[in-house]
């Protein structure tokens, strides 16, 4: 009886302290601004089931994935047993054996045994991996390795005490059929010689230890990176990967909102509560950083560090802003969560901010916006969202950006393209091809089937112009009534938006929408994945709604319908390595159409896959405005990618993006390779009947 009262007091104190911490952490989230994250509830629930409970993303890396998923699933199952143990601590007569039919209770016992064994085995391997194998992605920046080892040891201790309790319970009294507790019953045979009194003492001590460890574990979580045990499922639910057409879309920005003097984010108070929840949810697994092209090639950017920095800064400033003096003092004295910022008094720490104190400009400008980090994160964190918001602040509020992008901003503003080309020359690539403009169609009071949005690269860059020509030839051969805007087209604004210049982006986008709406355009085809994504997915924020089709999908459809007259003779067997564009693949899930197009155009073609392909494809290095920035640090990303493509031994390389064309061609040149690089449209156009 005394024991039960004592346990009740411990339980109430532990749950009370946990509740205090839970409300404190929820309150800290309100340091960030509000954001609506409950639309598309069914998609969100599906994400929780597939990504959260099904662990689909964590299993992308099979070995570590199985280990972590085992611990997660084990915890879910073992929670039932934990509830029974805690309840029994207060009410000794409580037990599922009294509530459940014997076979069902037997299954419950079996599940507890098997999952406890699975969790223990997984934890031992995870400890070995972390302490002995030391994988690269678990090393380096912002990895709290001691914390991870402590938590893994605690989980192991929880499992060991669970087994000890069940084993010595059986030694005292063989209560259940052995089949239901295969591990403990074997252990009970091993320890069968222990006297009943000793066995009872060990069983009681193990049960108490297990219960106390469990409560200690629960209360340690809010102070540990393992807070994700609690936050990962809600984080997945609220993730902005939910909802059709929202993948990779930058958040809208009201530039004319009253009273707003700063734009983007310089500190956590400028981020949303969801960005801060991301910080709570990071497991520090490093999957994002291991996939980041900037990090891989030696740039000073680690998406894991960005997220951990958000958590550190939140834990530093939120207690001050929310009036938690004790916690604020703790943050200063510990210097732990705010260790980037060094020591200092509370007052000094108020002078800190996320930008500069924690995250440098160089880190931000190294990002190619490839979304590999977002794709890989097992708990659906959006690292890129933070980078984009900080870039917006740098450009719009502080006018700080690499000097080499100034000419691109100026050219977009004056010439409607990120280079100093004359708008009047935009349609020159089509000279002699008999291509009709929208204005000419309108003059005849007619409308084309589709508008071919050419994009700046294919309009002005000599190599990329050949892609536009090839695609126009395919459209003509298939009898498609299409038009171009020629000098009425301008940059869609994507480079400006990705480089943080939302003013310029909105100016260009509104201008484009005005032109498209004036011609009542409904369907657009384009060879550029950036135009495809921007116009199709981000223009709706400004009121532009169009069906936008990338040329890989459009050509595949034409080939499927046998509308493109191709030569049928078989040539020599050709191996082509295809490079996935980030804005086509990870942003828009278009992986098969370019591959199918290649195969349909050349029946003798074999599509070779580099080791990193499809959703794991390595960026070419041009996105996020990197096309206009010098790459001064580390290995060039395009060289790294081209090496992988050439490593397949392919006869030719294929791309489906004019930016990738430039980067991969330059990569091949730098590596002294004469393997040709084609756009998929050029491959198809090369097979057209003459
Ligand atoms: S978007 Fe790409 S380049 Fe940027 S941080 Fe993520 S993985 Fe790295
Ligand atoms: S952000 Fe996601 S992928 Fe990156 S370390 Fe954290 S949990 Fe892992």
XYZ file of C-alpha atoms and ligand atoms in Angstrom:
706
model
C 0.000 0.000 0.000
C 2.780 2.442 0.961
C 4.558 1.485 -2.225
C 1.463 2.246 -4.296
C 0.932 5.643 -2.696
C 4.597 6.444 -3.236
C 4.324 5.378 -6.865
C 1.182 7.484 -7.316
C 3.074 10.521 -6.056
C 5.980 9.840 -8.413
C 3.582 9.306 -11.319
C 1.661 12.527 -10.666
C 4.909 14.498 -10.296
C 6.358 13.019 -13.502
C 3.220 13.579 -15.568
C 2.846 17.056 -14.086
C 6.398 18.012 -15.009
C 5.915 16.584 -18.487
C 2.681 18.559 -18.936
C 4.445 21.723 -17.802
C 7.174 21.169 -20.400
C 4.682 20.256 -23.109
C 2.691 23.465 -22.625
C 5.955 25.444 -22.444
C 7.132 24.053 -25.780
C 3.750 24.621 -27.397
C 3.824 28.200 -26.091
C 7.288 28.725 -27.582
C 5.882 27.774 -30.985
C 3.790 30.940 -30.822
C 7.053 32.903 -31.091
C 6.658 32.192 -34.807
C 3.836 33.731 -36.809
C 0.566 32.035 -37.514
C 0.109 29.800 -40.524
C -2.856 27.791 -41.757
C -1.896 24.115 -41.953
C -5.111 22.137 -41.795
C -6.250 22.137 -45.413
C -6.376 18.819 -47.311
C -6.978 16.864 -44.075
C -7.234 13.470 -45.801
C -3.944 13.946 -47.604
C -2.386 14.957 -44.302
C -3.785 11.878 -42.565
C -2.513 9.708 -45.395
C 0.950 11.248 -44.915
C 0.780 10.419 -41.192
C -0.152 6.827 -41.993
C 2.350 6.322 -44.833
C 5.308 8.507 -43.777
C 4.752 8.582 -40.010
C 3.401 5.178 -39.045
C 4.491 3.306 -42.184
C 7.962 4.924 -41.931
C 8.108 5.066 -45.743
C 10.788 7.740 -45.879
C 13.006 6.242 -43.224
C 12.940 2.958 -45.124
C 14.456 4.664 -48.192
C 17.737 3.729 -46.557
C 17.077 0.017 -45.951
C 19.622 -0.937 -43.234
C 19.335 2.066 -40.908
C 15.669 2.351 -41.909
C 14.741 -1.136 -40.673
C 16.557 -0.513 -37.382
C 14.826 2.816 -36.717
C 11.443 1.568 -37.916
C 11.778 -1.430 -35.560
C 12.349 0.898 -32.618
C 9.393 3.080 -33.661
C 6.958 0.204 -34.210
C 8.255 -1.472 -31.052
C 7.521 1.643 -29.024
C 3.985 1.830 -30.399
C 3.284 -1.788 -29.399
C 5.135 -1.617 -26.087
C 3.220 1.486 -25.009
C 0.275 -0.810 -24.174
C 2.473 -2.839 -21.867
C 3.843 0.350 -20.311
C 0.319 1.550 -19.545
C -0.356 -1.736 -17.763
C 2.860 -1.451 -15.715
C 2.149 2.150 -14.678
C -1.460 1.333 -13.789
C -0.348 -1.675 -11.769
C 2.011 0.537 -9.808
C -1.034 2.367 -8.437
C -3.620 -0.450 -8.565
C -1.789 -3.750 -8.026
C -4.874 -5.747 -9.019
C -4.967 -4.131 -12.464
C -3.989 -6.335 -15.385
C -5.030 -6.949 -18.974
C -5.190 -10.660 -18.106
C -8.368 -9.891 -16.148
C -9.892 -7.873 -18.983
C -9.024 -9.894 -22.061
C -9.939 -13.437 -23.115
C -6.950 -15.752 -22.587
C -6.012 -16.186 -26.293
C -6.158 -12.413 -26.896
C -4.108 -11.766 -23.772
C -1.669 -14.417 -24.949
C -1.250 -12.558 -28.229
C -0.707 -9.335 -26.292
C 2.051 -10.987 -24.231
C 3.606 -12.446 -27.365
C 3.621 -9.046 -29.091
C 5.309 -7.470 -26.053
C 7.997 -10.137 -25.979
C 8.734 -10.087 -29.686
C 8.803 -6.316 -30.022
C 10.876 -5.851 -26.870
C 13.376 -8.321 -28.354
C 13.296 -6.531 -31.695
C 13.807 -3.109 -30.091
C 16.678 -4.382 -27.942
C 18.425 -5.966 -30.923
C 17.924 -2.815 -33.040
C 19.237 -0.563 -30.271
C 22.370 -2.679 -29.827
C 23.109 -2.483 -33.569
C 22.344 1.267 -33.603
C 24.753 1.819 -30.699
C 27.425 -0.229 -32.465
C 26.827 1.754 -35.634
C 27.071 5.101 -33.875
C 30.056 4.280 -31.652
C 32.095 1.944 -33.843
C 31.099 2.263 -37.513
C 30.475 6.034 -37.222
C 28.716 6.709 -40.564
C 29.650 10.070 -42.074
C 26.145 11.460 -41.945
C 26.036 11.020 -38.156
C 29.186 13.062 -37.709
C 29.951 16.733 -37.963
C 27.949 19.861 -37.520
C 25.215 20.057 -34.934
C 25.152 16.382 -34.043
C 24.444 15.774 -30.383
C 26.022 12.319 -30.345
C 26.187 12.069 -26.546
C 22.443 12.689 -26.397
C 21.797 9.948 -28.950
C 23.958 7.428 -27.076
C 22.253 8.332 -23.799
C 18.787 7.842 -25.270
C 19.704 4.559 -26.976
C 21.170 3.308 -23.678
C 17.980 4.310 -21.893
C 15.867 2.408 -24.404
C 18.112 -0.632 -23.974
C 17.730 -0.351 -20.189
C 13.938 -0.142 -20.588
C 13.911 -3.365 -22.595
C 16.276 -5.173 -20.214
C 14.176 -4.253 -17.159
C 11.058 -5.360 -19.029
C 12.582 -8.776 -19.658
C 13.930 -9.071 -16.101
C 10.528 -8.240 -14.683
C 8.747 -10.826 -16.876
C 11.450 -13.455 -16.295
C 11.505 -13.292 -12.491
C 7.718 -13.010 -12.386
C 7.721 -16.399 -14.091
C 10.309 -17.777 -11.700
C 8.030 -16.836 -8.810
C 4.871 -18.025 -10.488
C 4.420 -19.613 -13.913
C 1.337 -17.595 -14.697
C 1.133 -17.841 -18.442
C 1.664 -20.442 -21.074
C 5.319 -20.461 -22.197
C 4.304 -20.066 -25.837
C 3.152 -16.514 -25.106
C 6.459 -15.401 -23.559
C 9.082 -17.329 -25.500
C 12.054 -15.178 -24.409
C 11.201 -14.760 -20.714
C 10.229 -18.390 -20.318
C 13.641 -19.492 -21.617
C 15.311 -16.958 -19.296
C 13.132 -18.226 -16.409
C 14.495 -21.727 -17.003
C 18.055 -20.331 -16.905
C 17.370 -18.525 -13.597
C 15.105 -21.274 -12.246
C 17.503 -21.998 -9.349
C 17.058 -18.580 -7.752
C 15.096 -18.699 -4.482
C 11.486 -17.420 -4.626
C 12.296 -14.564 -2.226
C 15.232 -13.328 -4.318
C 13.262 -13.774 -7.528
C 10.394 -11.724 -6.067
C 12.783 -8.950 -5.045
C 14.405 -8.859 -8.490
C 11.000 -8.848 -10.200
C 9.765 -5.960 -8.019
C 12.999 -3.984 -8.446
C 12.908 -4.516 -12.232
C 9.279 -3.411 -12.486
C 10.006 -0.306 -10.424
C 13.146 0.431 -12.405
C 11.242 0.042 -15.657
C 8.447 2.338 -14.526
C 10.841 4.990 -13.185
C 13.031 4.798 -16.296
C 9.942 5.239 -18.427
C 8.919 8.369 -16.531
C 12.488 9.697 -16.620
C 12.629 9.030 -20.381
C 9.359 10.898 -20.882
C 10.682 13.898 -18.974
C 14.071 13.869 -20.636
C 12.521 14.098 -24.124
C 11.644 17.835 -23.962
C 15.308 18.594 -23.265
C 16.670 16.290 -25.933
C 16.852 15.979 -29.696
C 14.649 12.949 -29.133
C 11.736 15.314 -28.711
C 10.950 14.046 -32.209
C 9.527 10.912 -30.566
C 6.584 13.140 -29.640
C 6.583 15.733 -32.438
C 7.329 13.730 -35.587
C 3.767 12.549 -36.218
C 2.185 16.013 -35.770
C 5.022 17.471 -37.834
C 4.228 15.073 -40.661
C 0.546 15.957 -40.414
C 1.247 19.691 -40.681
C 3.946 19.297 -43.323
C 3.611 21.540 -46.377
C 4.214 18.598 -48.646
C 0.541 17.882 -48.170
C -1.997 18.729 -50.795
C -1.890 18.434 -54.555
C 0.124 21.105 -56.369
C 1.778 22.361 -53.197
C 5.042 20.464 -53.403
C 7.944 22.891 -53.429
C 5.726 25.943 -53.837
C 7.219 28.975 -52.116
C 4.983 30.604 -49.569
C 2.992 33.587 -50.835
C 4.064 37.038 -49.739
C 1.919 40.132 -49.405
C 4.252 42.963 -50.336
C 1.628 45.588 -49.720
C 0.517 44.472 -46.264
C 0.000 47.490 -44.063
C 2.632 48.276 -41.467
C 5.098 45.682 -42.722
C 8.576 47.138 -42.833
C 10.679 44.016 -43.070
C 10.323 41.069 -45.405
C 11.314 37.450 -45.103
C 12.936 36.246 -41.909
C 15.955 37.358 -39.947
C 14.977 35.592 -36.751
C 12.673 32.827 -35.529
C 9.878 35.294 -34.768
C 9.652 35.930 -38.529
C 9.280 32.225 -39.285
C 6.021 30.362 -38.855
C 5.144 28.094 -35.928
C 5.555 25.174 -38.335
C 9.179 26.121 -39.029
C 9.759 26.076 -35.269
C 7.982 22.716 -34.944
C 10.393 21.472 -37.636
C 13.190 22.486 -35.280
C 11.667 20.434 -32.449
C 11.246 17.451 -34.777
C 14.734 17.089 -36.228
C 16.274 13.726 -35.348
C 19.713 14.955 -36.483
C 19.871 11.873 -38.711
C 21.770 13.817 -41.389
C 19.877 12.289 -44.315
C 19.250 15.804 -45.640
C 22.873 16.856 -45.420
C 24.065 13.595 -46.983
C 21.839 14.319 -50.008
C 22.651 18.023 -50.288
C 24.690 18.757 -53.448
C 26.209 21.834 -51.845
C 27.384 19.873 -48.808
C 28.559 16.911 -50.875
C 30.815 19.201 -52.894
C 32.293 20.987 -49.885
C 30.186 24.153 -49.599
C 29.438 25.643 -46.180
C 25.804 24.479 -46.187
C 24.208 21.719 -44.171
C 20.401 21.605 -44.140
C 20.571 19.706 -40.822
C 22.472 22.599 -39.283
C 19.856 25.059 -40.571
C 17.078 23.157 -38.777
C 19.063 22.590 -35.583
C 19.940 26.312 -35.592
C 16.228 27.127 -35.717
C 15.693 24.936 -32.638
C 18.684 26.446 -30.829
C 17.607 29.992 -31.501
C 14.010 29.204 -30.498
C 15.174 27.735 -27.200
C 17.344 30.805 -26.655
C 14.899 33.582 -27.422
C 11.433 32.086 -26.793
C 11.850 31.852 -22.985
C 12.780 35.555 -22.956
C 9.905 36.572 -25.186
C 7.444 34.395 -23.292
C 8.598 35.534 -19.868
C 10.049 32.210 -18.682
C 12.874 33.660 -16.641
C 14.133 30.386 -15.225
C 14.286 28.796 -18.658
C 15.929 31.897 -20.130
C 18.619 31.844 -17.471
C 19.073 28.139 -18.033
C 19.570 28.733 -21.786
C 22.254 31.317 -21.073
C 24.062 29.331 -18.408
C 23.910 26.049 -20.287
C 25.197 27.619 -23.484
C 24.160 24.250 -24.869
C 21.201 24.951 -27.090
C 22.686 28.288 -27.994
C 26.248 27.080 -28.282
C 26.735 28.622 -31.724
C 26.246 32.003 -30.225
C 28.712 31.509 -27.389
C 28.061 32.699 -23.855
C 26.773 36.076 -22.780
C 24.098 37.557 -20.631
C 20.386 37.402 -21.257
C 20.520 40.972 -22.544
C 23.294 40.163 -24.985
C 21.452 37.136 -26.247
C 18.424 39.263 -27.087
C 20.771 41.051 -29.505
C 21.400 37.789 -31.320
C 19.298 36.609 -34.192
C 18.980 33.548 -36.407
C 20.551 35.255 -39.413
C 24.255 36.000 -38.982
C 24.526 34.830 -35.348
C 23.618 31.267 -36.269
C 23.263 31.029 -40.044
C 25.628 32.860 -42.359
C 25.000 34.413 -45.749
C 27.437 31.983 -47.365
C 25.369 29.027 -46.209
C 22.199 30.541 -47.632
C 23.611 31.433 -51.037
C 25.107 27.947 -51.475
C 21.630 26.406 -51.806
C 20.491 25.257 -55.263
C 16.856 24.844 -54.109
C 17.012 21.220 -55.298
C 14.705 19.896 -52.526
C 16.837 16.803 -51.947
C 16.845 17.675 -48.235
C 13.065 17.948 -48.038
C 12.674 14.745 -50.022
C 14.934 12.741 -47.712
C 13.758 14.023 -44.338
C 11.983 11.134 -42.574
C 9.892 13.501 -40.436
C 8.819 15.832 -43.271
C 10.844 18.888 -42.310
C 11.079 21.707 -44.866
C 14.629 23.030 -44.596
C 14.326 24.936 -47.869
C 11.441 27.029 -46.574
C 13.732 28.540 -43.920
C 16.491 29.174 -46.469
C 14.031 30.906 -48.805
C 12.674 33.130 -46.030
C 16.158 34.143 -44.887
C 17.167 34.899 -48.492
C 14.081 37.093 -48.868
C 15.133 39.089 -45.829
C 18.701 39.452 -47.095
C 17.564 40.811 -50.460
C 14.403 42.759 -49.672
C 15.162 44.138 -46.218
C 18.924 44.316 -46.017
C 20.012 44.520 -49.678
C 22.705 41.938 -49.067
C 23.394 39.486 -51.877
C 26.331 38.271 -53.982
C 27.387 41.105 -56.279
C 27.280 38.863 -59.359
C 23.486 38.559 -59.172
C 22.961 42.327 -59.372
C 23.263 42.300 -63.217
C 20.712 39.458 -63.372
C 18.249 41.479 -61.234
C 18.805 44.558 -63.401
C 18.424 42.633 -66.654
C 15.197 40.988 -65.449
C 13.838 44.396 -64.528
C 14.865 46.171 -67.731
C 14.997 43.444 -70.380
C 12.559 40.880 -68.975
C 15.324 38.242 -68.995
C 18.190 37.512 -66.615
C 20.687 38.539 -69.295
C 21.046 41.758 -71.272
C 19.301 40.533 -74.413
C 16.877 42.647 -76.359
C 13.237 41.630 -75.839
C 12.713 42.148 -79.574
C 15.112 39.249 -80.252
C 13.149 36.731 -78.172
C 11.479 35.056 -81.113
C 14.543 35.063 -83.398
C 15.299 31.386 -82.689
C 12.153 30.520 -84.661
C 13.129 32.425 -87.821
C 12.457 30.290 -90.869
C 10.503 27.621 -88.983
C 7.086 29.008 -89.859
C 6.131 29.424 -86.201
C 3.076 31.614 -85.581
C 2.842 34.114 -82.731
C -0.128 34.613 -80.423
C -0.567 38.092 -81.879
C -0.861 36.620 -85.370
C -3.432 34.074 -84.214
C -5.373 36.858 -82.497
C -5.291 38.970 -85.636
C -6.975 36.096 -87.475
C -9.421 35.806 -84.605
C -8.204 32.295 -83.969
C -6.681 30.475 -81.049
C -3.936 27.845 -81.080
C -4.278 24.452 -79.354
C -1.373 25.256 -77.077
C 1.000 28.062 -76.266
C 4.683 27.104 -76.418
C 6.218 29.097 -73.532
C 9.861 29.118 -74.642
C 11.620 30.528 -71.569
C 14.696 32.754 -71.431
C 17.333 30.048 -71.881
C 15.788 28.542 -75.004
C 15.077 32.023 -76.389
C 18.572 33.477 -76.036
C 21.205 30.841 -75.223
C 22.755 29.461 -78.419
C 22.863 25.843 -77.225
C 19.398 25.935 -75.640
C 17.858 27.531 -78.764
C 18.402 24.169 -80.467
C 16.036 22.604 -77.918
C 13.320 25.115 -78.843
C 13.911 24.408 -82.536
C 13.752 20.627 -81.965
C 10.518 20.903 -80.000
C 8.929 23.210 -82.589
C 9.838 20.684 -85.308
C 8.148 17.890 -83.322
C 5.007 20.001 -82.816
C 4.919 20.845 -86.521
C 5.467 17.204 -87.505
C 2.619 16.136 -85.216
C 0.316 18.765 -86.716
C -0.175 20.685 -83.468
C -1.505 24.219 -83.840
C 0.802 26.056 -81.486
C 1.949 29.621 -81.003
C 4.704 31.491 -79.220
C 4.565 34.902 -77.568
C 7.902 36.021 -79.080
C 8.716 39.524 -77.784
C 5.575 39.475 -75.630
C 7.075 36.708 -73.479
C 9.287 37.690 -70.564
C 11.065 35.917 -67.741
C 8.536 34.011 -65.608
C 10.303 35.397 -62.533
C 11.516 32.108 -61.028
C 15.186 33.142 -60.744
C 14.195 36.364 -58.975
C 11.903 34.507 -56.564
C 14.466 31.814 -55.741
C 17.126 34.495 -55.216
C 14.887 36.226 -52.680
C 13.717 39.146 -54.829
C 9.963 38.761 -54.395
C 9.293 42.321 -55.630
C 10.878 41.596 -58.971
C 9.239 38.179 -59.142
C 5.759 39.540 -58.586
C 6.346 42.303 -61.112
C 7.398 39.787 -63.790
C 4.754 37.220 -62.873
C 1.892 39.750 -62.902
C 3.080 41.025 -66.270
C 3.163 37.470 -67.658
C -0.279 36.670 -66.244
C -1.655 39.839 -67.812
C -0.271 38.780 -71.208
C -1.497 35.180 -70.903
C -4.969 36.266 -69.813
C -5.179 38.852 -72.588
C -4.835 35.977 -75.076
C -7.158 33.714 -73.039
C -4.425 31.098 -72.806
C -5.515 27.863 -71.144
C -2.861 25.291 -72.075
C 0.881 25.888 -72.073
C 3.755 23.593 -73.050
C 7.325 24.372 -72.147
C 10.752 22.777 -72.395
C 11.906 24.410 -69.145
C 11.060 22.709 -65.807
C 11.463 26.062 -64.003
C 8.840 27.730 -66.225
C 6.713 24.570 -65.918
C 6.785 24.664 -62.125
C 6.514 28.394 -61.713
C 3.629 29.042 -64.102
C 1.744 25.847 -63.268
C 2.196 25.732 -59.491
C 3.081 29.202 -58.237
C 1.190 31.588 -60.557
C -2.133 30.514 -58.961
C -0.999 32.494 -55.881
C -1.237 35.624 -58.075
C -4.405 34.619 -59.881
C -2.896 32.914 -62.952
C -4.481 29.520 -63.582
C -3.275 27.475 -66.560
C -2.718 23.868 -67.498
C 1.034 23.667 -67.932
C 2.630 20.578 -69.475
C 6.328 19.879 -69.635
C 7.563 18.879 -73.075
C 8.646 15.435 -71.817
C 5.043 14.586 -70.955
C 3.666 16.299 -74.059
C 6.014 14.491 -76.449
C 5.368 11.167 -74.728
C 1.621 11.662 -75.270
C 2.174 12.531 -78.934
C 4.350 9.443 -79.374
C 1.783 7.269 -77.601
C -0.900 8.523 -79.979
C 1.490 7.856 -82.889
C 1.146 11.462 -84.022
C 4.871 11.976 -84.553
C 6.142 10.417 -87.797
C 9.433 8.769 -86.803
C 11.900 6.799 -88.861
C 11.432 3.118 -88.113
C 14.778 1.654 -89.150
C 16.822 0.316 -86.265
C 20.117 1.993 -85.649
C 22.917 0.756 -83.464
C 22.193 -0.081 -79.846
C 22.616 3.142 -77.899
C 23.058 3.575 -74.165
C 21.782 6.935 -72.903
C 22.206 8.123 -69.304
C 19.318 10.365 -68.270
C 19.777 13.170 -65.746
C 16.699 14.065 -63.654
C 15.992 17.774 -63.358
C 15.072 18.734 -59.772
C 12.159 20.968 -60.815
C 10.748 18.214 -63.011
C 11.371 15.266 -60.701
C 11.376 16.187 -57.034
C 9.151 19.249 -57.532
C 6.652 17.691 -59.908
C 7.070 13.936 -59.782
C 7.802 13.636 -63.516
C 10.267 10.761 -63.779
C 8.876 8.294 -66.301
C 7.834 10.580 -69.165
C 11.379 11.585 -70.235
C 12.607 7.995 -69.982
C 9.609 6.689 -71.940
C 10.098 9.407 -74.536
C 13.684 8.309 -75.069
C 12.708 4.666 -75.381
C 9.821 5.358 -77.747
C 11.895 7.628 -79.962
C 14.796 5.207 -80.183
C 13.565 1.622 -79.893
C 17.177 0.491 -79.615
C 17.994 2.790 -76.733
C 18.857 1.582 -73.241
C 18.384 4.177 -70.525
C 21.297 3.931 -68.117
C 20.766 5.111 -64.554
C 23.487 6.819 -62.538
C 23.662 5.682 -58.891
C 21.708 8.752 -57.779
C 18.599 8.877 -59.915
C 14.899 9.766 -59.938
C 13.907 11.272 -56.562
C 17.494 10.806 -55.365
C 18.984 12.465 -58.456
C 21.825 14.885 -57.814
C 21.184 18.492 -58.824
C 23.124 19.957 -61.773
C 23.925 23.012 -59.646
C 21.948 25.678 -61.535
C 18.763 26.044 -59.463
C 17.988 28.607 -56.787
C 19.721 31.280 -58.856
C 23.070 29.455 -58.613
C 23.217 29.743 -62.425
C 24.179 33.396 -61.932
C 26.574 32.933 -59.021
C 30.224 31.980 -58.954
C 31.033 28.605 -57.392
C 34.182 29.525 -55.518
C 34.238 26.901 -52.769
C 34.651 23.140 -53.131
C 34.160 20.953 -56.164
C 31.813 22.160 -58.895
C 28.412 20.488 -58.536
C 27.999 20.061 -62.290
C 31.346 18.248 -62.482
C 30.335 15.919 -59.647
C 27.042 15.156 -61.415
C 28.579 14.735 -64.862
C 31.157 12.304 -63.451
C 28.298 10.164 -62.160
C 26.516 10.270 -65.518
C 29.668 9.459 -67.482
C 30.434 6.702 -64.981
C 27.518 4.718 -66.437
C 29.582 4.267 -69.611
C 26.726 5.732 -71.672
C 27.169 6.695 -75.339
C 25.229 9.918 -74.755
C 23.754 11.939 -71.901
C 20.167 13.168 -71.969
C 18.517 16.026 -70.112
C 15.046 17.594 -70.110
C 15.944 21.111 -68.967
C 17.909 23.887 -70.685
C 19.663 24.772 -67.402
C 20.746 21.160 -66.922
C 21.911 21.213 -70.551
C 24.323 24.061 -69.824
C 25.582 22.600 -66.559
C 26.064 19.031 -67.795
C 27.628 20.178 -71.094
C 30.042 22.371 -69.127
C 30.738 19.444 -66.805
C 31.544 17.155 -69.728
C 33.807 19.843 -71.197
C 35.618 20.304 -67.878
C 36.182 16.549 -67.682
C 37.516 16.447 -71.257
C 34.716 14.122 -72.370
C 33.361 14.074 -75.916
C 30.195 12.185 -74.939
C 27.368 14.283 -76.429
C 24.604 15.828 -74.303
C 21.105 16.013 -75.811
C 17.763 17.297 -74.709
C 15.068 14.628 -75.093
C 13.388 16.839 -77.732
C 16.579 16.748 -79.797
C 16.664 12.946 -79.587
C 13.078 12.741 -80.878
C 13.579 15.434 -83.526
C 16.650 13.545 -84.756
C 14.391 10.570 -85.530
C 11.766 12.559 -87.455
C 11.044 11.403 -90.984
C 12.687 13.868 -93.357
S 17.548 22.485 -51.337
Fe 19.264 21.221 -52.081
S 21.050 22.584 -52.016
Fe 19.450 23.538 -50.730
S 19.871 22.797 -48.674
Fe 18.377 21.392 -49.563
S 19.611 19.747 -50.440
Fe 21.017 21.466 -50.060
S 16.135 17.812 -41.029
Fe 15.247 15.777 -41.320
S 16.742 14.687 -42.601
Fe 17.774 16.476 -41.763
S 18.783 15.777 -39.918
Fe 16.798 16.594 -39.285
S 15.427 14.814 -39.314
Fe 17.253 14.214 -40.461
